[in-house]
PDB file of C-alpha atoms and ligand atoms in Angstrom:
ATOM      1  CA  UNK A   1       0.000   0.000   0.000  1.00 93.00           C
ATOM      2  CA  UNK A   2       1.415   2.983  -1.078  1.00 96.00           C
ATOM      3  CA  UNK A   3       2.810   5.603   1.616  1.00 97.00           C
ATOM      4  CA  UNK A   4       1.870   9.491   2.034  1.00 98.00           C
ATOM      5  CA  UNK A   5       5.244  11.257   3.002  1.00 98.00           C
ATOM      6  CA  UNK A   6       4.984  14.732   4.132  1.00 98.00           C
ATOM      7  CA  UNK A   7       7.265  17.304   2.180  1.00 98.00           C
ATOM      8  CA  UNK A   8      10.552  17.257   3.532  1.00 98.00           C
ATOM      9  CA  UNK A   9      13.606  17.855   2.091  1.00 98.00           C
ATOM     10  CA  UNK A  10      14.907  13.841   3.009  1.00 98.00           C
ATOM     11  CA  UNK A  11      11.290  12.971   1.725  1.00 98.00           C
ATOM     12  CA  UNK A  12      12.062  14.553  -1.377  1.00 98.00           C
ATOM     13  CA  UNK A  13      15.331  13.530  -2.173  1.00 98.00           C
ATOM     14  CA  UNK A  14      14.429  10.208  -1.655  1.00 98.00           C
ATOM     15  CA  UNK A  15      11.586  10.580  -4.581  1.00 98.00           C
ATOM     16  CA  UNK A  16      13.590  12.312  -6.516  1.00 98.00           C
ATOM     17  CA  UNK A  17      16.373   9.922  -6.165  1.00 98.00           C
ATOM     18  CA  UNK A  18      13.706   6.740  -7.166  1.00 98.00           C
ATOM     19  CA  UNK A  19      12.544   9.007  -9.907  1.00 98.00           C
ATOM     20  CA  UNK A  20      15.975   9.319 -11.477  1.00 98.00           C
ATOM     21  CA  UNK A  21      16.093   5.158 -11.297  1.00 98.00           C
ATOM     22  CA  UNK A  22      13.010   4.964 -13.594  1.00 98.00           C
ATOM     23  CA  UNK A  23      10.134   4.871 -10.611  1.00 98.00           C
ATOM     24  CA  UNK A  24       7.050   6.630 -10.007  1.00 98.00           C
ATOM     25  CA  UNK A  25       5.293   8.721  -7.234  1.00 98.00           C
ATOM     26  CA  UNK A  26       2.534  10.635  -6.761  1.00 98.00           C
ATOM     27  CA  UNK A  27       2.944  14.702  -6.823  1.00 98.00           C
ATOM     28  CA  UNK A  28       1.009  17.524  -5.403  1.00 98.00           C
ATOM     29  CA  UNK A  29       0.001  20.372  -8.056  1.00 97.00           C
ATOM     30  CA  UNK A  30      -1.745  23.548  -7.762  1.00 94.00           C
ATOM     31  CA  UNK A  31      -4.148  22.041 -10.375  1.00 95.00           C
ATOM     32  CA  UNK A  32      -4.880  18.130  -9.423  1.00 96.00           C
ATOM     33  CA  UNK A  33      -2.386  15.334  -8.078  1.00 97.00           C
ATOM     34  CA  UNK A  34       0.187  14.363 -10.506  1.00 98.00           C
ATOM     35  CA  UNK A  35       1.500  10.646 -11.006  1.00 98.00           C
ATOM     36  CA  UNK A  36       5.257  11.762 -12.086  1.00 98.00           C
ATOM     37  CA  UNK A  37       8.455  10.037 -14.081  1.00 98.00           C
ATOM     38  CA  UNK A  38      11.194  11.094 -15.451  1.00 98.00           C
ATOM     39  CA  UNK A  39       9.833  12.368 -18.726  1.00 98.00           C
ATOM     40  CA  UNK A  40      13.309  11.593 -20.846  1.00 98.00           C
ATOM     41  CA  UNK A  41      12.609   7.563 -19.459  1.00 98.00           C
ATOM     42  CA  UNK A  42      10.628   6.143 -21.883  1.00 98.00           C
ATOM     43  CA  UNK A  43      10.207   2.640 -19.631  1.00 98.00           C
ATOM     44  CA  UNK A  44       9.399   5.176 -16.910  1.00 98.00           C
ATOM     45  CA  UNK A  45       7.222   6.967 -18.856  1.00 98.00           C
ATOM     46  CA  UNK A  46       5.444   3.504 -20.082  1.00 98.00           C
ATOM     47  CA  UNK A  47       4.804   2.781 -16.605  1.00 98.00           C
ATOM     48  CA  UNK A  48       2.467   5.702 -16.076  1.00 98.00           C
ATOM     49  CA  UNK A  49       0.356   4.419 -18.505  1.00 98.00           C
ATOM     50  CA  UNK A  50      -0.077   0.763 -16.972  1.00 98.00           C
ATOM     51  CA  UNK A  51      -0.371   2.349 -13.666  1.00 98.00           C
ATOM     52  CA  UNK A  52      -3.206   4.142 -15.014  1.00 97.00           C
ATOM     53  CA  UNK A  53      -4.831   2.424 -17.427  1.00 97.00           C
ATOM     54  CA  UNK A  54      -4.455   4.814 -19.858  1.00 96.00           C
ATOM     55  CA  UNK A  55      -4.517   3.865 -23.340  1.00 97.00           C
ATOM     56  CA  UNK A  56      -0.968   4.687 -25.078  1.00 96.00           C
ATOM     57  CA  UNK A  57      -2.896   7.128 -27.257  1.00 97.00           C
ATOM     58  CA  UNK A  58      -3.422   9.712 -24.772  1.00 96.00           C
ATOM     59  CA  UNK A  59      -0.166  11.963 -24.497  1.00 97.00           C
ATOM     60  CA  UNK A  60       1.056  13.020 -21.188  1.00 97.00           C
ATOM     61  CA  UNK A  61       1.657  16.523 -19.917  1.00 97.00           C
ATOM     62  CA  UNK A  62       6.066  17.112 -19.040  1.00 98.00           C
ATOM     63  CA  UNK A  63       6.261  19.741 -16.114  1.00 98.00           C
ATOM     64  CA  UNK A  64       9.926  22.110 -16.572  1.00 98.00           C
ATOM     65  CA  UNK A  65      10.833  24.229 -13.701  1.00 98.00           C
ATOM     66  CA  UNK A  66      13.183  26.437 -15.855  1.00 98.00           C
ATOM     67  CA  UNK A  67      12.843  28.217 -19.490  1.00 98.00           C
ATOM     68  CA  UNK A  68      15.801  26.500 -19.925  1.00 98.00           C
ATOM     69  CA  UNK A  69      14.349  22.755 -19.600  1.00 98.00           C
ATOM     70  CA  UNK A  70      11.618  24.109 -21.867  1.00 98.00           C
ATOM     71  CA  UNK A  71      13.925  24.553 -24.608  1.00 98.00           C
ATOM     72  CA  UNK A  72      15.287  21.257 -24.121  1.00 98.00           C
ATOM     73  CA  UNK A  73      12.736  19.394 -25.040  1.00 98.00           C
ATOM     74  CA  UNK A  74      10.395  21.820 -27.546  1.00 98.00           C
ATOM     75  CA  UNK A  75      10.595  24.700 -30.332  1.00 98.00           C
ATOM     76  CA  UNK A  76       9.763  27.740 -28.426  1.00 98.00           C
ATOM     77  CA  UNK A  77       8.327  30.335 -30.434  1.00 96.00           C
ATOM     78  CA  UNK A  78       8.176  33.856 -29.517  1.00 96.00           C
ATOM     79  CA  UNK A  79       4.148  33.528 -28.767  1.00 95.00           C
ATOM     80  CA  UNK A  80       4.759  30.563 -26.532  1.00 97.00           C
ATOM     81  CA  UNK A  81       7.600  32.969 -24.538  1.00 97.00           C
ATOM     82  CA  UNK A  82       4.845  35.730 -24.299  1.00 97.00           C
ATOM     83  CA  UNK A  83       2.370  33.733 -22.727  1.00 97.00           C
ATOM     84  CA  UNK A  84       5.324  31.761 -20.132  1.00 98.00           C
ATOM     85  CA  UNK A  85       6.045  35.530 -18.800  1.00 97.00           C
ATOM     86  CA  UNK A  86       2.334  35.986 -18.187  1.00 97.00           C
ATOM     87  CA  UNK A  87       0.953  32.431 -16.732  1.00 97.00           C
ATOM     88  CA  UNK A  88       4.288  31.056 -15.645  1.00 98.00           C
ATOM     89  CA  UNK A  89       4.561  29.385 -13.106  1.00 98.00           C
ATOM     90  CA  UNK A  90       0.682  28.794 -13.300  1.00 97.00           C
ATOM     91  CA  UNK A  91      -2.212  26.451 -14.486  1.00 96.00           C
ATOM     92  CA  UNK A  92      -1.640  27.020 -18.146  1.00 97.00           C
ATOM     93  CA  UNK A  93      -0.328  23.944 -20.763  1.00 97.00           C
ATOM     94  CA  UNK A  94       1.513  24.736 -23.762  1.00 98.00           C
ATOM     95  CA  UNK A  95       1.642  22.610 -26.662  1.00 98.00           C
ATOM     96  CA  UNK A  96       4.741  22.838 -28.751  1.00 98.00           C
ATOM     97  CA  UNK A  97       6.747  20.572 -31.282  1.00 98.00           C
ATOM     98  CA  UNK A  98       8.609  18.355 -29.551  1.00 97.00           C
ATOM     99  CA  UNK A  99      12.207  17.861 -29.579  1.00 98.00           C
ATOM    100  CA  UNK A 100      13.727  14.329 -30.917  1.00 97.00           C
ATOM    101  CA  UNK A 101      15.096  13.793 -26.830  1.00 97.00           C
ATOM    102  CA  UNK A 102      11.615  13.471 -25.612  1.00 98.00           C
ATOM    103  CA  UNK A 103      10.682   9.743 -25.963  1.00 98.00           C
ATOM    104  CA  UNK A 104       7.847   8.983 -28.599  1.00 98.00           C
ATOM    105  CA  UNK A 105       5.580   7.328 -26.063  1.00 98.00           C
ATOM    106  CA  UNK A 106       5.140  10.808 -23.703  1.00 98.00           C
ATOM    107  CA  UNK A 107       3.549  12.320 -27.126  1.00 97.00           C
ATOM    108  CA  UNK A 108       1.428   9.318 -28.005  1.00 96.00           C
ATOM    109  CA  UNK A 109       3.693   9.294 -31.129  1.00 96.00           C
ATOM    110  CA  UNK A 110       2.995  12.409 -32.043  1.00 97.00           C
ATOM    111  CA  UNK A 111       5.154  15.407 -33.341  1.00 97.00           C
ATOM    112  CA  UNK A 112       3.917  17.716 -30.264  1.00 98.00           C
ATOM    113  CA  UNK A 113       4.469  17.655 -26.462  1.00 98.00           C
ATOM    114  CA  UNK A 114       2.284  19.612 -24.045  1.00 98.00           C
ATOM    115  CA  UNK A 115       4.208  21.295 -20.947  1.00 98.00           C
ATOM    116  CA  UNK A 116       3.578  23.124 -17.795  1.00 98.00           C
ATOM    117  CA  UNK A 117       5.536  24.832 -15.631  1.00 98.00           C
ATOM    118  CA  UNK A 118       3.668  24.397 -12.164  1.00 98.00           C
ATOM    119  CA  UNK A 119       3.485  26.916  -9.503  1.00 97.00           C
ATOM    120  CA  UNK A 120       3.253  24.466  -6.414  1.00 97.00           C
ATOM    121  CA  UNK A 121       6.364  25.044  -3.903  1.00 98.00           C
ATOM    122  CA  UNK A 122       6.865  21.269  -3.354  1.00 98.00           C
ATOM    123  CA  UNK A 123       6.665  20.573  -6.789  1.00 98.00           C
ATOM    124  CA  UNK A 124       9.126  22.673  -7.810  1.00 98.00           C
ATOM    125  CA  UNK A 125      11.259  21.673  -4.896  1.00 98.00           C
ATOM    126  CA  UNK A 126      10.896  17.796  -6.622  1.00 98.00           C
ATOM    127  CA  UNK A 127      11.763  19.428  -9.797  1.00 98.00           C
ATOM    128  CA  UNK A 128      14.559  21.164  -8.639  1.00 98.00           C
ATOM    129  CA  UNK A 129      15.964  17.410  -6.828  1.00 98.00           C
ATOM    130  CA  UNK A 130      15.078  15.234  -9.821  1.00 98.00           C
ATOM    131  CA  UNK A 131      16.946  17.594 -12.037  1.00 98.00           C
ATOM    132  CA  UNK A 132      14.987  16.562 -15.144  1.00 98.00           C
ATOM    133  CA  UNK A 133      11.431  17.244 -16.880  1.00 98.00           C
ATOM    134  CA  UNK A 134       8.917  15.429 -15.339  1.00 98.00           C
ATOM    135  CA  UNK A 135       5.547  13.807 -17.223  1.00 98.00           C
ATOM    136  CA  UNK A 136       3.088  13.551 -14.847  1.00 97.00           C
ATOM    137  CA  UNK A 137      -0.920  13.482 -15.614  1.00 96.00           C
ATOM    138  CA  UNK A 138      -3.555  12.940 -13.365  1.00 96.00           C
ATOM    139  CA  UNK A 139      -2.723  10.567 -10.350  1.00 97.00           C
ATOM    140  CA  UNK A 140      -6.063   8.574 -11.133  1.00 97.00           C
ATOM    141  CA  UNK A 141      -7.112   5.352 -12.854  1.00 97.00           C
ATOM    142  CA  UNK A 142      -7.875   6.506 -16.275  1.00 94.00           C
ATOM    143  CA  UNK A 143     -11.628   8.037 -16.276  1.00 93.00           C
ATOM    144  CA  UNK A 144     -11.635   8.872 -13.122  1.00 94.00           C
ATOM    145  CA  UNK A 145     -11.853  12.368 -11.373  1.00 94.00           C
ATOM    146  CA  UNK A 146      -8.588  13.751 -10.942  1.00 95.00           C
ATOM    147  CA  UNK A 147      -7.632  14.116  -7.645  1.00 97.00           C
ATOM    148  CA  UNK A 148      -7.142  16.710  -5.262  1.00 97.00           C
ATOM    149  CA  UNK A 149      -5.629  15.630  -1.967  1.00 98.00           C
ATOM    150  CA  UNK A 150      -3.193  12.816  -0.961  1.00 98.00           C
ATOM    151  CA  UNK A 151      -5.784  10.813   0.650  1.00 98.00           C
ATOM    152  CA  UNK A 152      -7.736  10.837  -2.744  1.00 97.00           C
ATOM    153  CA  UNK A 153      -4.678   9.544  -4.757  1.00 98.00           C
ATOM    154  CA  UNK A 154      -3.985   6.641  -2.220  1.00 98.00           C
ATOM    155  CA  UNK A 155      -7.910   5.463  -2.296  1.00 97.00           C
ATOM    156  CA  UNK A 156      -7.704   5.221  -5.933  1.00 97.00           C
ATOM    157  CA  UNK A 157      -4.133   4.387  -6.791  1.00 98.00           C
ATOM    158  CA  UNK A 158      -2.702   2.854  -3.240  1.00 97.00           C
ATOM    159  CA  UNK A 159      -2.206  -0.607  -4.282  1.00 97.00           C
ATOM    160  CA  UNK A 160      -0.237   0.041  -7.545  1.00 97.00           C
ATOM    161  CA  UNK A 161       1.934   2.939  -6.092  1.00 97.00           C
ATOM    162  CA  UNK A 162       4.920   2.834  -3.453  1.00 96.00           C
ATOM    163  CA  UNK A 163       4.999   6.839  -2.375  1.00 97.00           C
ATOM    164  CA  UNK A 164       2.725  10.134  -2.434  1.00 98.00           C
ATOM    165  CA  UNK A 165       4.026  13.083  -2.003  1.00 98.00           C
ATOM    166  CA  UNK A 166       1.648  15.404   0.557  1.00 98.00           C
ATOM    167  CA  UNK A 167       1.926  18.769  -0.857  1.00 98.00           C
ATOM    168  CA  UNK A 168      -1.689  19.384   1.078  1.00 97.00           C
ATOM    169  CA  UNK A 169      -5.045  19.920  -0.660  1.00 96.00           C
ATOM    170  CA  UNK A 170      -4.814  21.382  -4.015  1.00 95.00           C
ATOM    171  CA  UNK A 171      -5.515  24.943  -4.667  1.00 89.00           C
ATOM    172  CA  UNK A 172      -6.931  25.250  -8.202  1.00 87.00           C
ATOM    173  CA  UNK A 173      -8.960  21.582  -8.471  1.00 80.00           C
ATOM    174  CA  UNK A 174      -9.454  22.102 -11.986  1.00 89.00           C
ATOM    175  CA  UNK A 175      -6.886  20.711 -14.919  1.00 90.00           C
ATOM    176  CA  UNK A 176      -4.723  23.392 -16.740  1.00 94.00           C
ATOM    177  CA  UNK A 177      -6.077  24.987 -19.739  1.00 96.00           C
ATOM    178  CA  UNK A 178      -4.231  23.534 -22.477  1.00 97.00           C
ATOM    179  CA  UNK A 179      -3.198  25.898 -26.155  1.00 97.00           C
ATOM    180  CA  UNK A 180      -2.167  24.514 -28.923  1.00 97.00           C
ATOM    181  CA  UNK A 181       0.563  27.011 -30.275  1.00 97.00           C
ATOM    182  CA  UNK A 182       2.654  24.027 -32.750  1.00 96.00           C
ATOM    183  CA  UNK A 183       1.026  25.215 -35.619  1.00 91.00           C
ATOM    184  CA  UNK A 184       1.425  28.743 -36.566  1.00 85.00           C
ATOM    185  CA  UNK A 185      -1.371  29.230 -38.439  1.00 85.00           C
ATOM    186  CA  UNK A 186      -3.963  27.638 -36.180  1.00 87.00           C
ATOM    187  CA  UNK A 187      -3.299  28.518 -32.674  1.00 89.00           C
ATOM    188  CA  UNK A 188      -6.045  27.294 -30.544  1.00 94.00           C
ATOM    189  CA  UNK A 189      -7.455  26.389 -26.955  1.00 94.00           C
ATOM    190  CA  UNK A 190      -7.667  22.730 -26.641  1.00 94.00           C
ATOM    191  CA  UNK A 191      -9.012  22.285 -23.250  1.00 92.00           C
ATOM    192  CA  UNK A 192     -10.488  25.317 -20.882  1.00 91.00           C
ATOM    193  CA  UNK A 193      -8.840  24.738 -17.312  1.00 88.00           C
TER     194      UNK A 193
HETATM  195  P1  AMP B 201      -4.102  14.829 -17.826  1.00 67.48           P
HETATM  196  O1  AMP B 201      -4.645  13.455 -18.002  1.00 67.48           O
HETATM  197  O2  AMP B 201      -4.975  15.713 -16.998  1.00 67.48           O
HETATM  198  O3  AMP B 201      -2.706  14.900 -17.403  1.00 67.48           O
HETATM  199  O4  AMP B 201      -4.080  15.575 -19.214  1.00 67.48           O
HETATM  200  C1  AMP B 201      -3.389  15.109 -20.309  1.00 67.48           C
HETATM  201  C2  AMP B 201      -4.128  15.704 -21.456  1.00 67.48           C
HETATM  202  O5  AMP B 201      -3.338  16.706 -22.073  1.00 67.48           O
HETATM  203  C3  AMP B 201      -4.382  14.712 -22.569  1.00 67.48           C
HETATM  204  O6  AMP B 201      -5.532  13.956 -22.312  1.00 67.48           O
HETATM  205  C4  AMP B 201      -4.579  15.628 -23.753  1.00 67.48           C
HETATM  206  O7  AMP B 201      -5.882  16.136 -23.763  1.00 67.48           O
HETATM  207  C5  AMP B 201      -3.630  16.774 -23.441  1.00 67.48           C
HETATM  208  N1  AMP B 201      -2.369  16.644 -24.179  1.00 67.48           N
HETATM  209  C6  AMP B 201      -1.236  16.101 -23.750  1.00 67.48           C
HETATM  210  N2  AMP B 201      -0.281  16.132 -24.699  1.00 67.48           N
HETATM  211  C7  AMP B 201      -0.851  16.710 -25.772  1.00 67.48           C
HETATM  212  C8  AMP B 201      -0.385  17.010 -27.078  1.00 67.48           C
HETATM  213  N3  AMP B 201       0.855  16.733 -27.474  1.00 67.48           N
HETATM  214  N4  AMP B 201      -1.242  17.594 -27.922  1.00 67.48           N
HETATM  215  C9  AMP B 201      -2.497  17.871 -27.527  1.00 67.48           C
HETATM  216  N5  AMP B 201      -3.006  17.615 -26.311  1.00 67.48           N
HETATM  217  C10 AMP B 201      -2.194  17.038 -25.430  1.00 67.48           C
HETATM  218 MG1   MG B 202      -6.533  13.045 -16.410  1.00 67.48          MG
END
């Protein structure tokens, strides 16, 4: 049964040190709970799906801490760099064209990635530990409502999960909004948040 360990800086280290090896744990956001890997692991990254249940076809979100890591993995055009400086760090996903590092399976194949860059203080802490863009979606079997505290992760997810990180009750509830700015000529909001 999978363990809720409060945010502490050994707590942390110690996820972000089993992230790094190719495991999984749960993550706090400011929108839902997260179920994070290390997004440049494709076996990791496989494992969120089976976790889940989540058909292979449904991409997964990467969350960057740093402009930097954005440009690491994606094309960042001067739009996407307008709207960072406004809703960054913040509930807002980006869709870009992915970079050939990013492994095929985080984009369900696909020639985009979508990426956040969250706001939640233990989530960046993790981010800052792990050192590397993480893909997390929502820490719930697929279909399910996303959820919003620790306690909610661990009734849905407990059995198939070692650690959740307690980052408290989530402030937003609600998924990101997600815009679609790959294609220059058809820029558009794919999902309000
Ligand atoms: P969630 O399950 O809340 O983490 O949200 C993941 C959702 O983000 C997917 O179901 C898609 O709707 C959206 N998404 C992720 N990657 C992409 C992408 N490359 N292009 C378009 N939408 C994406
Ligand atoms: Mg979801």
């Amino acid at each position: 049964m999978a363990r809720i360990l409060a945010p502490t800086r050994r707590n942390i280290d110690r996820i972000a040190r089993s992230i790094r090896r190719g495991g999984l744990a749960a993550v706090p956001t400011e929108t839902v709970y997260g179920l994070a890997a290390d997004a440049l692991n494709p076996a990791a990254c496989e494992s969120i799906f089976k976790v889940k249940g989540r058909p292979l076809t449904d991409p997964l979100i990467v969350h960057i801490r740093t402009m930097r890591e954005l440009r690491s993995i994606a094309e960042v055009p001067a739009e996407a760099v307008l709207l960072a400086r406004k809703f960054w760090p913040g509930p807002l996903t980006l869709v870009l064209k992915r970079k050939p590092i990013v492994p095929a399976v985080v984009a369900a194949g696909g020639p985009t990635i979508a990426v956040r860059m969250p706001a939640h203080p233990v989530m960046r802490r993790l981010l800052r530990a792990t050192g590397t863009p993480l893909a997390a979606p929502s820490a719930n079997l697929f279909g399910r409502l996303s959820p919003t505290t620790a306690a909610h992760v661990k009734a849905g997810l407990g059995d198939r999960i070692a650690w959740i990180l307690d980052g408290g009750p989530c402030d937003v509830g609600v998924e990101s909004t997600i815009v679609d700015l790959s294609n220059h000529a058809r820029r558009r909001i794919l999902r309000p948040g």
